[in-house]
Amino acid sequence: MSTPTRNPLRSFWLGVLPAAALLVLLCAPLLRLLWAGWSGEARQWLAAPAPASLWLPWQDAYLRWRVGWSVAQAGITCGLALAIGLPLAWVLARFEFTGRALVLRLLMLPFVVPTLVAGLGVLALWGPHGLLSGWLGVNLQDTPWLLLYGNLFFNLCLVVRAGADALGQVNAAQVAAARSLGATPWRAFWRIEWPAIAPWLMSALCLVFLYCFAGFGLALVLGGQRYATVEVEIYTLVAHELQLGQASVLALWMLLLTGAVAMVYAWLEKRMAAPARVQPVLRHVPHGVWQWLALLAALAVLGVLCGLPLVAIVWRALAVDEAAWAALVEPEVLAALWNTLRFSAVALVLATLLGVLHALAAQRSVLWRAAAFLPFVVSPVTVAFGLLLLYPGWTASLPLLLAAYAVLAYPFVAKAMSAGLDGLPPHVLQAARTLGAGPWRCFWRVTWPLLRPALRRGMAFAAATALGEFAVTLFLSRPEWATLTTLIYQRLGHPGQASLDQVFVLSCLLMLLALLSFLVIEWPRPNTAARPLARELSHA
């Protein structure tokens, strides 16, 4: 590939800044956390009468339940996402209908909605005074189904898009040969299509497991006292009980468990070879009653699971009185809005810089490319807790807060750019070099224009991540640095219907900001080819 990073020395210098960011803001805090868990420091912190032990999460019945439920809810979500998402992906991959491209694009919007807002959307549907719970007479509050529904709302799109993109790589000739030999459509699917798409789906499910297991915002809002996850327990131990020892031991085990899942993910990624040039199965307009019913049922399921929570937030916001909307001009809200916008803008600039440099430096190194996945493996709560332990004097420092924002967001840019670099047509670059273009001129005139769509997609997800960041802000922020997410969380704790009405208005505002940032940055320009979103996420 004719880019300026062919020179190993240039690759080294390009990777210095991302490496420093990962080392200072991720690896060093994690090592500090490991030391706190393995050394006698945790024993000194623990305020329990029994001797402290690294096996505490498995010896204490309460903590054992927290860990077990965290694993169970992530595993159940993966099973439900596969059972629901695979048929939906097959319908979207095989049927051609008006608005299909729009459905595929809108399908990713739940993923970019802040997790706190997503949780409130689920409450607006199934909470004590939810739209559907009131109509059906069913209240899912204090049940595990509330969190599982929230997990599906947030993560189902990954499985559906990964499955739809993978089905587009199935060789039509093999499917036709199987059918000509008498195989039924069901048998042809299991013998031909399933082996081809299984690695893609398993890779997406690993991401779903990590997002659910290490999730914080959804579990905090929807889990309640009984069904909260380990991430919420770590936050409670640090912020409310000052039990740093127990928190460090729990965070250590969380890191080991997520690291194991990440190893499985890396193994699956290694098995997923680059797709060969195949003749894909052509999509067709549904014919017959059953195919139309399948399409309508798929769209209805997507609407219920992925669309209704967003609609519920808007519905509840529009149903409140003028006093709740008047809260938007309160000084506290305006200050939180300003903090959200400026923090997100600075984090986006830093994340874009780190992501571009990381992707350019990683072209010759598989290990360095995999390093961009580190912020996905480690939960934001663990990162924030590690920063709190390692840099206690910088806890209320704005540069540290913004740097943490950027490190958590930049992998989206790095992975999108890496996928764009992998997809560059070599003959175009070779033609430019043959015509006398130097490495830098070839990069700026040929490579960079081709990479801009990938960069926009990565920036869109990074911007949405920064806008909705919640866990790091709770650990490292000052009261005067409150963002919309922290303000919503604070007002959730205030009693009275007026505070709840303001929560939905603020949630609607935050959701609108996230969706606008995503659509403005990511919306394709004329004459640009769009690479599948879920494929880039599945390579994250």
Coordinates of C-alpha atoms in Angstrom, one line a residue:
M1 CA 0.0 0.0 0.0
S2 CA 1.5 3.3 -1.1
T3 CA 1.1 5.4 2.0
P4 CA 3.6 7.4 3.9
T5 CA 3.6 4.8 6.7
R6 CA 5.6 2.3 4.6
N7 CA 8.7 3.6 6.4
P8 CA 9.0 1.8 9.7
L9 CA 10.5 4.9 11.3
R10 CA 7.5 7.0 10.3
S11 CA 5.2 4.3 11.6
F12 CA 7.0 4.5 14.9
W13 CA 6.7 8.2 15.2
L14 CA 3.0 8.1 14.2
G15 CA 2.3 5.7 17.0
V16 CA 4.1 7.6 19.8
L17 CA 1.1 9.7 20.8
P18 CA -1.5 6.9 20.8
A19 CA 0.9 4.6 22.6
A20 CA 1.5 7.3 25.2
A21 CA -2.2 7.8 25.7
L22 CA -2.9 4.1 26.1
L23 CA 0.1 3.7 28.5
V24 CA -0.7 6.7 30.7
L25 CA -4.5 6.6 30.7
L26 CA -5.2 2.9 30.4
C27 CA -2.4 0.5 31.0
A28 CA -0.8 2.4 34.0
P29 CA -4.1 2.8 35.8
L30 CA -4.9 -0.9 35.2
L31 CA -1.5 -1.9 36.6
R32 CA -2.2 0.3 39.6
L33 CA -5.5 -1.5 40.1
L34 CA -3.8 -4.9 39.7
W35 CA -1.3 -3.9 42.4
A36 CA -4.0 -2.8 44.7
G37 CA -5.8 -6.1 44.3
W38 CA -2.8 -8.4 44.6
S39 CA -0.8 -6.5 47.2
G40 CA -1.6 -6.0 50.9
E41 CA -3.0 -2.6 50.0
A42 CA -6.4 -4.0 49.4
R43 CA -6.2 -5.9 52.7
Q44 CA -5.5 -2.7 54.5
W45 CA -8.4 -0.9 52.8
L46 CA -10.9 -3.7 53.5
A47 CA -13.1 -2.9 56.5
A48 CA -14.4 -6.5 56.9
P49 CA -13.9 -8.5 60.1
A50 CA -12.8 -11.5 58.1
P51 CA -9.3 -11.6 56.6
A52 CA -9.3 -10.1 53.1
S53 CA -8.7 -12.3 50.1
L54 CA -8.6 -12.0 46.4
W55 CA -11.2 -14.7 46.4
L56 CA -13.6 -12.5 48.2
P57 CA -16.1 -12.2 45.2
W58 CA -16.5 -16.0 45.3
Q59 CA -16.6 -16.3 49.1
D60 CA -19.2 -13.7 49.8
A61 CA -22.7 -14.7 48.8
Y62 CA -23.8 -11.2 48.0
L63 CA -20.8 -10.5 45.7
R64 CA -21.1 -13.9 44.2
W65 CA -24.6 -13.1 43.2
R66 CA -23.5 -9.8 41.7
V67 CA -20.8 -11.5 39.6
G68 CA -23.1 -14.4 38.6
W69 CA -25.9 -12.1 37.6
S70 CA -23.5 -9.9 35.6
V71 CA -22.4 -13.0 33.6
A72 CA -25.9 -14.4 33.3
Q73 CA -27.5 -11.2 32.0
A74 CA -24.8 -10.8 29.4
G75 CA -25.1 -14.4 28.3
I76 CA -28.9 -14.3 28.2
T77 CA -28.7 -11.1 26.1
C78 CA -26.4 -12.8 23.7
G79 CA -28.7 -15.8 23.3
L80 CA -31.8 -13.6 22.8
A81 CA -29.9 -11.3 20.4
L82 CA -28.8 -14.3 18.3
A83 CA -32.3 -15.9 18.3
I84 CA -34.0 -12.7 17.4
G85 CA -31.3 -11.0 15.3
L86 CA -30.4 -13.9 12.9
P87 CA -33.9 -14.1 11.3
L88 CA -34.1 -10.3 11.1
A89 CA -30.7 -10.2 9.4
W90 CA -31.7 -12.9 7.0
V91 CA -34.9 -11.0 6.0
L92 CA -32.9 -7.7 5.5
A93 CA -30.2 -9.5 3.5
R94 CA -32.5 -11.5 1.2
F95 CA -35.5 -9.2 0.5
E96 CA -35.5 -5.9 -1.4
F97 CA -38.1 -3.4 -0.4
T98 CA -38.6 0.4 -0.5
G99 CA -36.7 2.0 2.4
R100 CA -34.3 -0.9 3.0
A101 CA -31.2 1.3 2.9
L102 CA -32.9 3.7 5.4
V103 CA -33.8 0.9 7.7
L104 CA -30.2 -0.4 7.8
R105 CA -28.9 3.1 8.5
L106 CA -31.5 3.9 11.2
L107 CA -30.9 0.5 12.8
M108 CA -27.6 1.8 14.3
L109 CA -29.2 4.8 16.0
P110 CA -30.0 3.0 19.2
F111 CA -26.3 2.2 19.6
V112 CA -25.4 5.8 19.5
V113 CA -28.0 6.9 22.0
P114 CA -26.4 7.5 25.4
T115 CA -26.9 4.5 27.7
L116 CA -28.5 6.6 30.4
V117 CA -31.1 7.9 27.9
A118 CA -31.7 4.4 26.6
G119 CA -32.4 3.3 30.2
L120 CA -34.9 6.1 30.6
G121 CA -36.6 5.1 27.3
V122 CA -37.1 1.6 28.6
L123 CA -38.5 2.9 31.9
A124 CA -40.9 5.2 29.9
L125 CA -42.2 2.0 28.3
W126 CA -42.2 -0.6 31.1
G127 CA -41.6 1.3 34.3
P128 CA -44.2 2.0 37.0
H129 CA -46.0 4.6 34.9
G130 CA -44.8 3.4 31.4
L131 CA -46.8 3.6 28.3
L132 CA -47.0 -0.1 27.6
S133 CA -47.0 -1.2 31.3
G134 CA -50.0 1.0 32.0
W135 CA -51.8 -0.2 29.0
L136 CA -51.1 -3.9 29.5
G137 CA -51.2 -3.8 33.3
V138 CA -47.7 -5.1 33.6
N139 CA -44.9 -3.5 35.6
L140 CA -41.4 -4.8 35.0
Q141 CA -39.8 -2.6 37.7
D142 CA -37.6 -4.6 40.0
T143 CA -37.5 -7.6 37.6
P144 CA -34.6 -8.8 35.5
W145 CA -36.6 -8.3 32.3
L146 CA -36.2 -4.6 32.4
L147 CA -32.4 -4.8 32.1
L148 CA -32.6 -7.6 29.5
Y149 CA -34.9 -5.5 27.4
G150 CA -32.6 -2.5 27.7
N151 CA -29.6 -4.7 26.7
L152 CA -31.5 -5.9 23.6
F153 CA -32.5 -2.4 22.6
F154 CA -28.9 -1.2 22.8
N155 CA -27.1 -4.2 21.3
L156 CA -29.5 -6.0 18.9
C157 CA -28.4 -3.7 16.0
L158 CA -24.9 -5.1 16.2
V159 CA -26.0 -8.7 15.6
V160 CA -28.5 -7.7 12.9
R161 CA -26.1 -5.6 10.9
A162 CA -23.2 -8.2 11.3
G163 CA -25.5 -10.9 10.2
A164 CA -26.9 -8.9 7.2
D165 CA -23.4 -8.0 6.1
A166 CA -22.1 -11.6 6.5
L167 CA -25.0 -13.0 4.5
G168 CA -24.0 -10.6 1.7
Q169 CA -20.7 -12.6 1.5
V170 CA -22.3 -15.9 1.0
N171 CA -21.6 -17.4 -2.5
A172 CA -24.7 -17.6 -4.6
A173 CA -23.2 -20.5 -6.6
Q174 CA -22.9 -22.7 -3.6
V175 CA -26.4 -22.0 -2.5
A176 CA -27.8 -22.7 -6.0
A177 CA -25.8 -25.9 -6.2
A178 CA -27.2 -27.1 -2.9
R179 CA -30.8 -26.3 -4.0
S180 CA -30.2 -28.1 -7.3
L181 CA -29.2 -31.2 -5.5
G182 CA -32.5 -31.2 -3.6
A183 CA -31.7 -29.4 -0.4
T184 CA -34.6 -27.5 1.1
P185 CA -34.1 -23.8 1.9
W186 CA -33.7 -24.6 5.6
R187 CA -31.1 -27.3 4.9
A188 CA -29.2 -25.1 2.4
F189 CA -29.1 -22.4 5.1
W190 CA -27.5 -24.7 7.8
R191 CA -25.1 -26.4 5.4
I192 CA -24.0 -23.4 3.3
E193 CA -25.0 -20.1 4.8
W194 CA -24.5 -20.8 8.5
P195 CA -20.9 -21.9 8.3
A196 CA -20.1 -18.8 6.3
I197 CA -21.7 -16.3 8.7
A198 CA -21.1 -18.0 12.1
P199 CA -17.7 -16.3 12.7
W200 CA -19.2 -12.9 11.9
L201 CA -22.1 -13.5 14.3
M202 CA -19.9 -14.9 17.1
S203 CA -17.6 -11.9 16.8
A204 CA -20.6 -9.6 17.1
L205 CA -21.9 -11.6 20.1
C206 CA -18.5 -11.2 21.8
L207 CA -18.9 -7.4 21.6
V208 CA -22.5 -7.7 22.8
F209 CA -21.3 -9.7 25.8
L210 CA -18.6 -7.1 26.6
Y211 CA -21.0 -4.2 26.3
C212 CA -23.6 -5.9 28.6
F213 CA -21.1 -7.4 31.1
A214 CA -19.2 -4.1 31.5
G215 CA -22.1 -1.8 30.9
F216 CA -22.9 0.9 33.6
G217 CA -25.6 3.3 32.6
L218 CA -28.3 0.7 31.7
A219 CA -27.5 -1.4 34.7
L220 CA -27.6 1.6 37.0
V221 CA -31.0 2.8 35.8
L222 CA -32.7 -0.5 35.1
G223 CA -31.1 -3.0 37.4
G224 CA -32.5 -1.7 40.7
Q225 CA -31.1 -2.9 44.0
R226 CA -31.3 -6.6 43.2
Y227 CA -30.4 -6.8 39.6
A228 CA -27.5 -4.3 39.4
T229 CA -24.3 -5.6 37.9
V230 CA -20.7 -5.6 39.2
E231 CA -20.0 -2.3 37.5
V232 CA -22.7 -0.6 39.6
E233 CA -21.4 -2.4 42.7
I234 CA -17.9 -1.0 42.1
Y235 CA -19.3 2.5 41.7
T236 CA -21.3 2.1 44.9
L237 CA -18.3 0.8 46.9
V238 CA -16.1 3.7 45.8
A239 CA -18.5 6.6 45.7
H240 CA -20.8 5.8 48.6
E241 CA -19.1 3.4 50.9
L242 CA -15.4 4.2 50.4
Q243 CA -14.6 0.5 50.3
L244 CA -11.7 0.8 47.9
G245 CA -10.3 -2.6 48.7
Q246 CA -13.4 -4.5 47.8
A247 CA -13.8 -2.3 44.7
S248 CA -10.3 -3.1 43.6
V249 CA -10.7 -6.8 44.0
L250 CA -14.0 -6.7 42.1
A251 CA -12.5 -4.6 39.3
L252 CA -9.6 -7.0 39.1
W253 CA -11.9 -9.9 38.5
M254 CA -13.9 -7.9 36.0
L255 CA -10.7 -7.2 34.1
L256 CA -9.8 -10.9 34.0
L257 CA -13.3 -11.9 32.8
T258 CA -13.5 -9.3 30.1
G259 CA -9.9 -10.1 29.1
A260 CA -10.9 -13.8 28.6
V261 CA -13.8 -12.8 26.4
A262 CA -11.6 -10.4 24.5
M263 CA -9.2 -13.4 23.9
V264 CA -12.0 -15.4 22.4
Y265 CA -12.9 -12.4 20.3
A266 CA -9.3 -12.1 19.0
W267 CA -9.3 -15.8 18.2
L268 CA -12.5 -15.5 16.2
E269 CA -11.1 -12.4 14.4
K270 CA -8.0 -14.4 13.4
R271 CA -10.2 -17.1 12.0
M272 CA -12.2 -14.6 9.9
A273 CA -10.2 -14.4 6.8
A274 CA -10.7 -11.5 4.4
P275 CA -13.8 -12.2 2.3
A276 CA -13.0 -13.5 -1.2
R277 CA -14.7 -12.1 -4.3
V278 CA -17.9 -14.0 -4.4
Q279 CA -21.1 -13.6 -6.3
P280 CA -23.6 -12.7 -3.6
V281 CA -27.1 -14.0 -3.4
L282 CA -29.3 -11.5 -5.1
R283 CA -32.0 -9.8 -3.1
H284 CA -35.5 -10.1 -4.4
V285 CA -38.9 -8.4 -3.8
P286 CA -41.0 -10.6 -1.5
H287 CA -43.5 -12.7 -3.3
G288 CA -46.3 -14.6 -1.7
V289 CA -48.1 -14.0 1.6
W290 CA -45.6 -15.7 3.8
Q291 CA -42.6 -13.7 2.6
W292 CA -44.5 -10.4 3.0
L293 CA -45.6 -11.5 6.4
A294 CA -42.0 -12.3 7.3
L295 CA -40.8 -8.9 6.2
L296 CA -43.6 -7.1 8.1
A297 CA -42.9 -9.2 11.2
A298 CA -39.2 -8.3 11.0
L299 CA -39.9 -4.6 10.7
A300 CA -42.4 -4.8 13.6
V301 CA -39.9 -6.6 15.8
L302 CA -37.3 -4.0 15.0
G303 CA -39.7 -1.2 15.7
V304 CA -40.7 -2.7 19.1
L305 CA -37.2 -3.5 20.3
C306 CA -35.2 -0.7 18.8
G307 CA -37.7 2.1 18.1
L308 CA -40.2 2.2 20.8
P309 CA -37.9 3.4 23.6
L310 CA -36.8 6.4 21.5
V311 CA -40.5 7.1 20.7
A312 CA -41.4 6.8 24.4
I313 CA -38.9 9.4 25.4
V314 CA -40.2 11.9 22.9
W315 CA -43.8 11.0 23.9
R316 CA -43.2 11.6 27.6
A317 CA -41.3 14.8 26.9
L318 CA -44.1 16.2 24.7
A319 CA -46.7 15.2 27.3
V320 CA -45.2 17.3 30.2
D321 CA -46.4 20.9 31.0
E322 CA -44.6 24.1 30.1
A323 CA -42.9 24.3 33.4
A324 CA -40.7 21.2 32.6
W325 CA -39.7 22.7 29.3
A326 CA -38.9 26.0 31.0
A327 CA -36.1 24.1 32.8
L328 CA -34.1 24.2 29.6
V329 CA -33.3 27.9 30.2
E330 CA -32.3 27.4 33.8
P331 CA -28.7 28.4 34.5
E332 CA -27.8 24.9 35.7
V333 CA -29.1 23.3 32.6
L334 CA -27.5 25.8 30.3
A335 CA -24.2 25.2 32.1
A336 CA -24.5 21.5 31.7
L337 CA -25.4 21.8 28.0
W338 CA -22.3 24.0 27.5
N339 CA -20.1 21.5 29.4
T340 CA -21.5 18.7 27.3
L341 CA -20.8 20.4 24.0
R342 CA -17.4 21.7 24.8
F343 CA -16.2 18.5 26.5
S344 CA -17.5 16.4 23.6
A345 CA -15.9 18.7 21.0
V346 CA -12.5 18.7 22.6
A347 CA -12.7 14.9 23.1
L348 CA -13.7 14.4 19.5
V349 CA -10.7 16.4 18.2
L350 CA -8.4 14.4 20.4
A351 CA -10.0 11.1 19.6
T352 CA -9.8 11.8 15.9
L353 CA -6.1 12.7 16.2
L354 CA -5.3 9.6 18.2
G355 CA -7.4 7.3 16.0
V356 CA -5.9 8.5 12.7
L357 CA -2.4 8.2 14.0
H358 CA -3.1 4.8 15.5
A359 CA -4.6 3.5 12.2
L360 CA -1.7 4.8 10.1
A361 CA 0.9 3.4 12.5
A362 CA -0.8 0.0 12.7
Q363 CA -0.7 -0.9 9.0
R364 CA 2.4 -3.1 9.4
S365 CA 1.6 -4.4 12.9
V366 CA -1.2 -6.8 13.8
L367 CA -0.3 -6.5 17.5
W368 CA -0.5 -2.7 17.4
R369 CA -3.8 -2.8 15.5
A370 CA -5.2 -5.1 18.2
A371 CA -4.1 -2.5 20.9
A372 CA -6.9 -0.2 19.7
F373 CA -9.3 -2.7 21.1
L374 CA -8.0 -2.2 24.7
P375 CA -10.5 0.6 25.6
F376 CA -13.3 -1.6 24.5
V377 CA -12.1 -4.5 26.8
V378 CA -11.9 -2.4 29.9
S379 CA -15.1 -0.9 31.3
P380 CA -15.3 2.8 31.9
V381 CA -15.9 2.2 35.6
T382 CA -12.6 0.3 35.8
V383 CA -10.8 2.9 33.8
A384 CA -12.1 5.7 36.0
F385 CA -11.3 3.8 39.2
G386 CA -7.8 3.1 38.1
L387 CA -7.3 6.8 37.2
L388 CA -8.6 7.7 40.7
L389 CA -6.1 5.4 42.4
L390 CA -3.1 6.3 40.2
Y391 CA -3.6 10.1 40.0
P392 CA -5.4 11.1 43.2
G393 CA -4.0 14.7 42.9
W394 CA -5.5 15.0 39.4
T395 CA -8.9 13.6 40.2
A396 CA -10.6 16.9 39.7
S397 CA -8.5 17.9 36.7
L398 CA -10.2 18.9 33.5
P399 CA -7.4 17.8 31.3
L400 CA -7.5 14.3 32.8
L401 CA -11.3 14.1 32.4
L402 CA -11.1 15.2 28.7
A403 CA -8.2 12.8 28.1
A404 CA -10.2 9.9 29.5
Y405 CA -13.1 10.9 27.2
A406 CA -10.8 10.8 24.2
V407 CA -9.2 7.5 25.1
L408 CA -12.6 5.8 25.4
A409 CA -13.8 7.3 22.1
Y410 CA -10.8 7.1 19.8
P411 CA -11.0 3.3 19.1
F412 CA -14.0 3.9 16.9
V413 CA -11.9 6.2 14.8
A414 CA -8.9 3.9 14.7
K415 CA -11.0 0.9 13.7
A416 CA -13.0 2.7 11.1
M417 CA -9.7 4.1 9.6
S418 CA -8.1 0.7 9.7
A419 CA -11.0 -0.9 7.9
G420 CA -10.8 2.0 5.3
L421 CA -7.1 1.4 4.8
D422 CA -7.7 -2.3 4.3
G423 CA -10.3 -1.6 1.6
L424 CA -8.1 0.7 -0.5
P425 CA -7.8 -0.5 -4.1
P426 CA -4.1 -1.2 -4.6
H427 CA -4.3 -0.6 -8.4
V428 CA -5.3 3.1 -7.9
L429 CA -2.4 3.7 -5.6
Q430 CA 0.0 1.9 -7.9
A431 CA -1.3 4.0 -10.8
A432 CA -0.6 7.2 -8.9
R433 CA 2.9 6.2 -8.1
T434 CA 3.5 5.1 -11.7
L435 CA 2.5 8.6 -12.8
G436 CA 5.2 10.1 -10.6
A437 CA 3.3 11.0 -7.4
G438 CA 5.5 10.8 -4.3
P439 CA 4.4 9.0 -1.1
W440 CA 2.9 12.1 0.5
R441 CA 1.3 13.4 -2.6
C442 CA -0.2 9.9 -3.3
F443 CA -1.5 9.9 0.3
W444 CA -3.1 13.4 0.2
R445 CA -4.5 13.2 -3.4
V446 CA -5.6 9.5 -3.5
T447 CA -5.6 7.8 -0.1
W448 CA -7.1 10.5 2.0
P449 CA -10.1 11.2 -0.2
L450 CA -10.9 7.5 -0.2
L451 CA -10.5 7.4 3.6
R452 CA -12.8 10.3 4.4
P453 CA -16.0 8.3 4.5
A454 CA -14.5 5.9 7.0
L455 CA -13.2 8.8 9.0
R456 CA -16.6 10.3 9.2
R457 CA -18.1 7.1 10.4
G458 CA -15.6 6.7 13.1
M459 CA -16.0 10.3 14.2
A460 CA -19.7 9.9 14.4
F461 CA -19.5 7.0 16.9
A462 CA -16.8 8.8 18.8
A463 CA -18.9 11.9 19.1
A464 CA -21.9 9.9 20.3
T465 CA -19.7 8.1 22.8
A466 CA -18.3 11.4 24.2
L467 CA -21.8 13.0 24.4
G468 CA -23.1 10.1 26.4
E469 CA -20.1 9.4 28.6
F470 CA -21.3 8.8 32.1
A471 CA -19.1 6.6 34.3
V472 CA -15.9 8.6 34.0
T473 CA -17.8 11.8 34.6
L474 CA -19.2 10.5 37.9
F475 CA -15.8 9.5 39.1
L476 CA -13.6 12.4 37.9
S477 CA -15.8 15.4 37.5
R478 CA -16.4 18.5 39.7
P479 CA -19.9 19.7 40.5
E480 CA -19.4 22.7 38.2
W481 CA -18.4 20.4 35.4
A482 CA -21.8 18.6 35.4
T483 CA -22.9 17.4 31.9
L484 CA -26.3 16.6 30.7
T485 CA -25.8 12.9 31.7
T486 CA -24.8 13.7 35.3
L487 CA -27.6 16.3 35.6
I488 CA -30.2 13.8 34.4
Y489 CA -28.9 11.3 37.0
Q490 CA -29.0 13.9 39.7
R491 CA -32.6 14.8 39.0
L492 CA -33.6 11.2 38.8
G493 CA -32.8 11.1 42.5
H494 CA -35.1 14.1 43.3
P495 CA -38.6 13.2 44.5
G496 CA -41.7 14.4 42.7
Q497 CA -43.3 14.3 39.3
A498 CA -41.8 17.7 38.3
S499 CA -38.3 16.4 38.5
L500 CA -39.2 13.3 36.5
D501 CA -40.8 15.5 33.8
Q502 CA -37.6 17.5 33.6
V503 CA -35.6 14.3 33.3
F504 CA -37.5 13.3 30.2
V505 CA -37.1 16.8 28.7
L506 CA -33.4 16.7 29.3
S507 CA -33.1 13.1 28.0
C508 CA -34.9 14.2 24.8
L509 CA -32.4 17.0 24.4
L510 CA -29.4 14.7 25.0
M511 CA -30.8 12.1 22.6
L512 CA -31.4 14.8 20.0
L513 CA -27.8 16.0 20.3
A514 CA -26.4 12.5 20.0
L515 CA -28.5 11.7 16.9
L516 CA -27.8 15.0 15.2
S517 CA -24.0 14.6 15.8
F518 CA -24.2 11.1 14.4
L519 CA -26.3 12.0 11.3
V520 CA -24.4 15.2 10.5
I521 CA -21.0 13.6 10.7
E522 CA -21.8 10.1 9.2
W523 CA -24.4 10.9 6.6
P524 CA -22.9 9.9 3.3
R525 CA -21.9 12.6 0.8
P526 CA -22.7 12.2 -2.9
N527 CA -20.6 9.8 -4.9
T528 CA -19.1 8.2 -1.8
A529 CA -19.3 4.5 -1.2
A530 CA -20.5 3.6 2.3
R531 CA -18.8 0.7 4.0
P532 CA -21.1 -1.4 6.2
L533 CA -21.2 0.1 9.7
A534 CA -21.6 -3.2 11.6
R535 CA -18.6 -4.7 9.8
E536 CA -16.4 -1.9 11.1
L537 CA -17.9 -2.3 14.5
S538 CA -17.4 -6.1 14.4
H539 CA -13.7 -5.4 13.6
A540 CA -13.5 -3.2 16.7

